[in-house]
CSV table of C-alpha atoms in Angstrom, one decimal:
chain,number,residue,atom,x,y,z
A,1,MET,CA,247.6,-88.3,33.9
A,2,ARG,CA,245.2,-88.3,36.9
A,3,LYS,CA,245.7,-84.5,37.2
A,4,PHE,CA,244.8,-84.0,33.6
A,5,SER,CA,241.7,-86.2,33.9
A,6,PHE,CA,240.6,-84.3,37.0
A,7,ILE,CA,241.0,-80.9,35.2
A,8,PHE,CA,239.1,-82.2,32.3
A,9,LEU,CA,236.3,-83.5,34.5
A,10,LEU,CA,236.1,-80.0,36.2
A,11,LEU,CA,235.8,-78.4,32.8
A,12,ILE,CA,233.0,-80.7,31.8
A,13,ILE,CA,231.1,-80.1,35.0
A,14,GLY,CA,231.6,-76.3,34.7
A,15,TYR,CA,230.4,-76.3,31.1
A,16,SER,CA,227.3,-78.4,32.1
A,17,ILE,CA,226.4,-76.0,34.9
A,18,PHE,CA,226.9,-73.0,32.6
A,19,HIS,CA,224.8,-74.5,29.9
A,20,PHE,CA,222.0,-75.5,32.4
A,21,SER,CA,222.0,-72.0,33.9
A,22,GLU,CA,221.7,-70.3,30.6
A,23,LYS,CA,219.0,-72.6,29.1
A,24,TYR,CA,216.8,-73.2,32.1
A,25,LEU,CA,217.5,-70.4,34.6
A,26,GLY,CA,218.3,-67.5,32.4
A,27,VAL,CA,221.5,-66.9,34.4
A,28,SER,CA,224.6,-66.0,32.4
A,29,VAL,CA,228.0,-64.5,32.8
A,30,ARG,CA,227.4,-62.6,29.6
A,31,ARG,CA,227.1,-58.9,30.0
A,32,HIS,CA,223.8,-58.7,28.1
A,33,GLY,CA,222.1,-61.7,29.7
A,34,ALA,CA,221.5,-65.3,28.6
A,35,PRO,CA,220.5,-65.7,25.0
A,36,VAL,CA,217.0,-67.1,24.4
A,37,ASP,CA,216.4,-70.0,22.0
A,38,CYS,CA,214.5,-67.9,19.4
A,39,LYS,CA,215.2,-67.4,15.7
A,40,ILE,CA,214.9,-64.3,13.6
A,41,ASN,CA,211.6,-64.1,11.8
A,42,THR,CA,209.8,-61.5,9.6
A,43,ASP,CA,206.7,-62.0,11.8
A,44,ILE,CA,207.7,-60.1,14.9
A,45,ASN,CA,204.8,-61.5,16.9
A,46,LYS,CA,206.2,-65.0,16.6
A,47,VAL,CA,209.6,-63.8,17.9
A,48,LEU,CA,207.9,-61.9,20.8
A,49,ASP,CA,205.8,-64.9,21.8
A,50,CYS,CA,209.0,-67.1,21.7
A,51,VAL,CA,210.8,-64.6,23.9
A,52,SER,CA,207.9,-64.4,26.3
A,53,LEU,CA,207.8,-68.2,26.7
A,54,ASN,CA,211.5,-68.4,27.3
A,55,TYR,CA,211.4,-65.6,29.9
A,56,MET,CA,208.4,-67.2,31.6
A,57,LYS,CA,210.4,-70.4,31.8
A,58,PHE,CA,213.3,-68.6,33.4
A,59,ASP,CA,211.0,-66.9,35.9
A,60,ALA,CA,209.4,-70.2,36.9
A,61,PHE,CA,212.7,-71.3,38.3
A,62,THR,CA,214.2,-68.1,39.6
A,63,SER,CA,211.4,-65.6,40.6
A,64,ASP,CA,209.1,-65.6,43.7
A,65,TRP,CA,205.7,-66.2,42.3
A,66,ASN,CA,204.0,-63.4,44.2
A,67,GLN,CA,206.5,-60.9,43.0
A,68,ASP,CA,206.4,-62.3,39.5
A,69,LEU,CA,202.6,-62.2,39.4
A,70,SER,CA,202.5,-58.5,40.5
A,71,GLU,CA,205.2,-57.6,38.0
A,72,ASN,CA,203.5,-59.3,35.2
A,73,TYR,CA,200.2,-57.6,36.0
A,74,ILE,CA,201.7,-54.1,36.1
A,75,ARG,CA,203.8,-54.6,33.0
A,76,GLY,CA,200.9,-56.2,31.1
A,77,LYS,CA,198.7,-53.2,32.0
A,78,LEU,CA,201.3,-50.7,30.8
A,79,ASN,CA,202.0,-52.7,27.7
A,80,ARG,CA,198.4,-52.2,26.6
A,81,LEU,CA,199.2,-48.4,26.3
A,82,TYR,CA,201.7,-49.1,23.5
A,83,HIS,CA,201.1,-49.5,19.8
A,84,ASP,CA,203.5,-51.6,17.7
A,85,ILE,CA,204.5,-49.5,14.8
A,86,ASN,CA,206.8,-49.6,11.7
A,87,MET,CA,209.6,-47.2,11.0
A,88,GLU,CA,210.6,-45.6,7.7
A,89,PHE,CA,213.9,-44.0,6.8
A,90,SER,CA,213.8,-40.3,7.0
A,91,PRO,CA,216.3,-37.4,7.4
A,92,PHE,CA,216.9,-36.5,11.0
A,93,GLN,CA,216.1,-32.8,11.8
A,94,ASN,CA,216.5,-31.7,15.4
A,95,ILE,CA,214.4,-28.9,16.8
A,96,LYS,CA,215.8,-29.2,20.4
A,97,ALA,CA,217.2,-26.1,22.1
A,98,CYS,CA,220.0,-28.0,23.8
A,99,TYR,CA,221.6,-31.3,24.5
A,100,ASN,CA,223.8,-31.0,27.6
A,101,ARG,CA,223.9,-28.8,30.7
A,102,ASN,CA,226.6,-26.5,29.2
A,103,ASP,CA,224.0,-25.2,26.7
A,104,CYS,CA,221.2,-24.8,29.3
A,105,LYS,CA,221.0,-22.8,32.4
A,106,VAL,CA,220.2,-25.8,34.6
A,107,ASN,CA,222.2,-26.5,37.7
A,108,MET,CA,223.1,-30.3,37.6
A,109,GLN,CA,225.9,-32.3,39.2
A,110,ASP,CA,227.2,-33.8,36.0
A,111,SER,CA,226.6,-34.0,32.2
A,112,GLN,CA,225.0,-37.5,32.1
A,113,TYR,CA,221.6,-36.1,31.0
A,114,LYS,CA,219.6,-35.4,27.8
A,115,ILE,CA,218.0,-32.0,28.0
A,116,ASP,CA,215.3,-30.2,26.1
A,117,THR,CA,213.8,-26.7,26.6
A,118,TYR,CA,210.5,-25.3,25.4
A,119,GLN,CA,208.8,-22.0,26.4
A,120,ASP,CA,209.3,-21.8,30.2
A,121,LEU,CA,210.0,-25.5,30.6
A,122,VAL,CA,213.2,-27.5,31.0
A,123,ALA,CA,213.0,-31.3,30.8
A,124,TYR,CA,215.9,-33.7,31.4
A,125,ILE,CA,216.3,-37.4,31.8
A,126,ARG,CA,219.2,-39.3,33.4
A,127,GLN,CA,221.4,-41.6,31.3
A,128,GLN,CA,220.9,-44.9,33.2
A,129,SER,CA,219.1,-48.2,32.9
A,130,GLU,CA,216.3,-47.1,35.2
A,131,PRO,CA,215.7,-43.5,33.8
A,132,GLN,CA,214.3,-40.7,35.8
A,133,GLY,CA,212.9,-37.6,34.1
A,134,TYR,CA,212.2,-34.1,35.6
A,135,THR,CA,210.6,-31.0,34.3
A,136,TYR,CA,211.5,-27.5,35.6
A,137,ASN,CA,209.3,-24.4,35.2
A,138,ARG,CA,211.4,-21.3,35.0
A,139,SER,CA,208.5,-19.0,35.9
A,140,ASN,CA,207.9,-20.4,39.3
A,141,SER,CA,211.0,-22.5,40.0
A,142,PHE,CA,209.0,-25.7,40.4
A,143,TRP,CA,210.3,-29.2,39.8
A,144,ASN,CA,208.2,-32.1,38.8
A,145,ASN,CA,209.3,-35.7,38.4
A,146,ILE,CA,208.1,-37.9,35.4
A,147,PRO,CA,207.7,-41.5,36.6
A,148,THR,CA,209.8,-43.3,33.9
A,149,TYR,CA,210.6,-46.4,35.8
A,150,LYS,CA,208.4,-49.0,33.8
A,151,LEU,CA,209.2,-48.3,30.1
A,152,TRP,CA,210.3,-51.8,29.2
A,153,ARG,CA,208.5,-54.6,27.4
A,154,PHE,CA,210.4,-57.4,29.2
A,155,SER,CA,211.8,-57.2,32.7
A,156,ARG,CA,214.7,-59.6,31.8
A,157,SER,CA,215.9,-57.7,28.7
A,158,TYR,CA,219.1,-55.8,28.6
A,159,LYS,CA,218.4,-52.1,29.2
A,160,PHE,CA,220.5,-49.6,27.3
A,161,PRO,CA,221.8,-46.8,29.5
A,162,TYR,CA,220.7,-44.2,27.0
A,163,HIS,CA,217.5,-42.2,26.8
A,164,ASP,CA,216.2,-39.0,25.3
A,165,ILE,CA,213.4,-36.6,25.9
A,166,ILE,CA,211.6,-33.8,24.1
A,167,ILE,CA,208.7,-31.5,25.0
A,168,SER,CA,205.7,-30.8,22.8
A,169,GLN,CA,202.2,-29.3,23.1
A,170,LYS,CA,198.8,-30.5,22.1
A,171,ASP,CA,195.4,-28.9,22.7
A,172,GLY,CA,197.1,-26.5,25.1
A,173,LYS,CA,198.6,-29.3,27.2
A,174,TYR,CA,202.2,-30.3,27.5
A,175,LEU,CA,203.4,-33.7,26.2
A,176,PHE,CA,206.8,-35.3,27.0
A,177,TYR,CA,208.2,-38.0,24.7
A,178,VAL,CA,210.8,-40.3,26.2
A,179,LEU,CA,212.8,-42.6,24.0
A,180,SER,CA,214.2,-45.9,25.5
A,181,MET,CA,215.8,-49.0,24.1
A,182,GLU,CA,216.1,-52.6,25.3
A,183,ALA,CA,217.5,-55.7,23.7
A,184,VAL,CA,216.9,-59.4,23.9
A,185,PRO,CA,220.0,-61.6,23.2
A,186,LEU,CA,219.2,-64.2,20.6
A,187,LYS,CA,221.2,-67.2,19.5
A,188,GLY,CA,223.1,-66.4,16.3
A,189,ASN,CA,224.7,-63.3,14.9
A,190,TYR,CA,221.8,-60.9,15.6
A,191,ASP,CA,219.7,-59.8,18.6
A,192,LEU,CA,216.2,-58.3,18.9
A,193,LEU,CA,216.3,-54.6,19.7
A,194,ILE,CA,213.1,-53.0,21.0
A,195,GLY,CA,212.6,-49.2,21.0
A,196,SER,CA,210.0,-47.6,23.2
A,197,LEU,CA,208.6,-44.1,22.6
A,198,THR,CA,206.6,-43.3,25.7
A,199,THR,CA,204.2,-40.3,25.9
A,200,PHE,CA,203.7,-38.5,29.2
A,201,CYS,CA,200.8,-36.0,29.4
A,202,SER,CA,200.2,-33.3,31.9
A,203,ALA,CA,196.9,-33.6,33.8
A,204,ASP,CA,195.9,-30.1,32.8
A,205,LYS,CA,197.1,-27.0,30.9
A,206,PHE,CA,199.6,-26.1,33.7
A,207,SER,CA,203.2,-27.2,33.4
A,208,THR,CA,203.3,-27.9,37.1
A,209,SER,CA,200.5,-30.5,36.9
A,210,LYS,CA,201.0,-34.2,37.5
A,211,LYS,CA,202.5,-36.2,34.6
A,212,TYR,CA,201.2,-39.7,33.6
A,213,ILE,CA,201.8,-42.2,30.8
A,214,CYS,CA,199.1,-41.6,28.2
A,215,GLY,CA,200.3,-43.8,25.4
A,216,GLY,CA,203.4,-45.0,23.5
A,217,TYR,CA,204.8,-46.7,20.5
A,218,ARG,CA,207.2,-49.6,20.1
A,219,PHE,CA,209.4,-50.6,17.1
A,220,TYR,CA,211.6,-53.6,16.5
A,221,PHE,CA,214.7,-54.4,14.5
A,222,TYR,CA,217.5,-56.9,14.5
A,223,ASP,CA,221.1,-55.9,15.2
A,224,GLU,CA,224.0,-56.8,17.5
A,225,ILE,CA,223.7,-55.5,21.0
A,226,ASN,CA,226.1,-52.6,21.3
A,227,ASP,CA,225.7,-50.5,24.5
A,228,ASP,CA,228.1,-47.9,23.2
A,229,ILE,CA,225.5,-46.2,21.0
A,230,LYS,CA,226.5,-43.0,19.2
A,231,ASN,CA,223.9,-40.4,18.2
A,232,PHE,CA,220.9,-42.0,19.9
A,233,SER,CA,218.5,-39.0,19.7
A,234,LEU,CA,214.8,-38.1,19.5
A,235,SER,CA,213.1,-35.2,17.8
A,236,LEU,CA,209.7,-34.2,16.4
A,237,ASP,CA,208.6,-32.7,13.1
A,238,LYS,CA,207.2,-29.7,15.1
A,239,ARG,CA,206.5,-28.7,18.7
A,240,GLU,CA,202.8,-28.0,18.5
A,241,ASN,CA,200.6,-30.9,17.5
A,242,PRO,CA,203.4,-33.1,16.2
A,243,LYS,CA,202.6,-35.6,13.4
A,244,SER,CA,205.8,-37.7,13.5
A,245,ALA,CA,208.7,-38.5,15.7
A,246,LEU,CA,212.2,-38.6,14.4
A,247,ILE,CA,214.7,-41.1,15.8
A,248,LYS,CA,218.4,-41.3,15.1
A,249,TYR,CA,220.1,-44.6,15.9
A,250,GLY,CA,223.8,-44.9,15.0
A,251,LYS,CA,224.2,-43.7,11.4
A,252,ALA,CA,220.6,-44.2,10.4
A,253,SER,CA,217.5,-42.1,11.1
A,254,TYR,CA,213.8,-43.1,11.0
A,255,LYS,CA,210.4,-41.5,11.2
A,256,ILE,CA,207.4,-42.8,13.2
A,257,ASP,CA,203.9,-41.6,12.6
A,258,LEU,CA,202.2,-40.4,15.8
A,259,ASN,CA,198.7,-41.8,15.7
A,260,ASP,CA,196.1,-40.9,18.2
């Protein structure tokens, strides 16, 4: 009887620690992170504000304030480059030249990349939570890294290890669109998924010039977090001066208007 009581007491203590860690520290044994106490709402701004408050509460207990301050400043500055935008259903039509290294003449170590080719350029992005993108100019054998390390709205969100990239051209300059996805665990049956379409521009008309973030779009929807995404792809309506981006997520496909 005493042994049973002791085990029961340990279970109560363990559950209390787990509940406290999830609710106040944002620490969880769950793969996608601790769920935040926010409900689904048709007004996405209310949901985003609720998530921000919860994550700020978590950071107040677990983050060094100097690091947290600098992270918030950098992330807030980048977030101002993005526009919240709605999606509409649309057939997915891909204009990419290739998807994996077997279809491209690019020497890589493995096939965990999404690849696109256009004119003399080859662009690829690694399939990992902290993406890194590169462009290769066939004419002069020059590699150039795209700094894709700060594409998220929330630092605590779950980052999907899937990304996609496509090359376009506008006013004689090259543009590189990178598609990323993050998710915020919510209480209940559905979670908040956040897609980010980030635009990188070249500093001048030469493909070897420096790339920088020149804008972006974010879209939101509710679904269960599933990191085994199939057919997560990005395309455009046309290469030169594109008017819309086409996104395929699972079995559905959407269109996003690219506004200046």
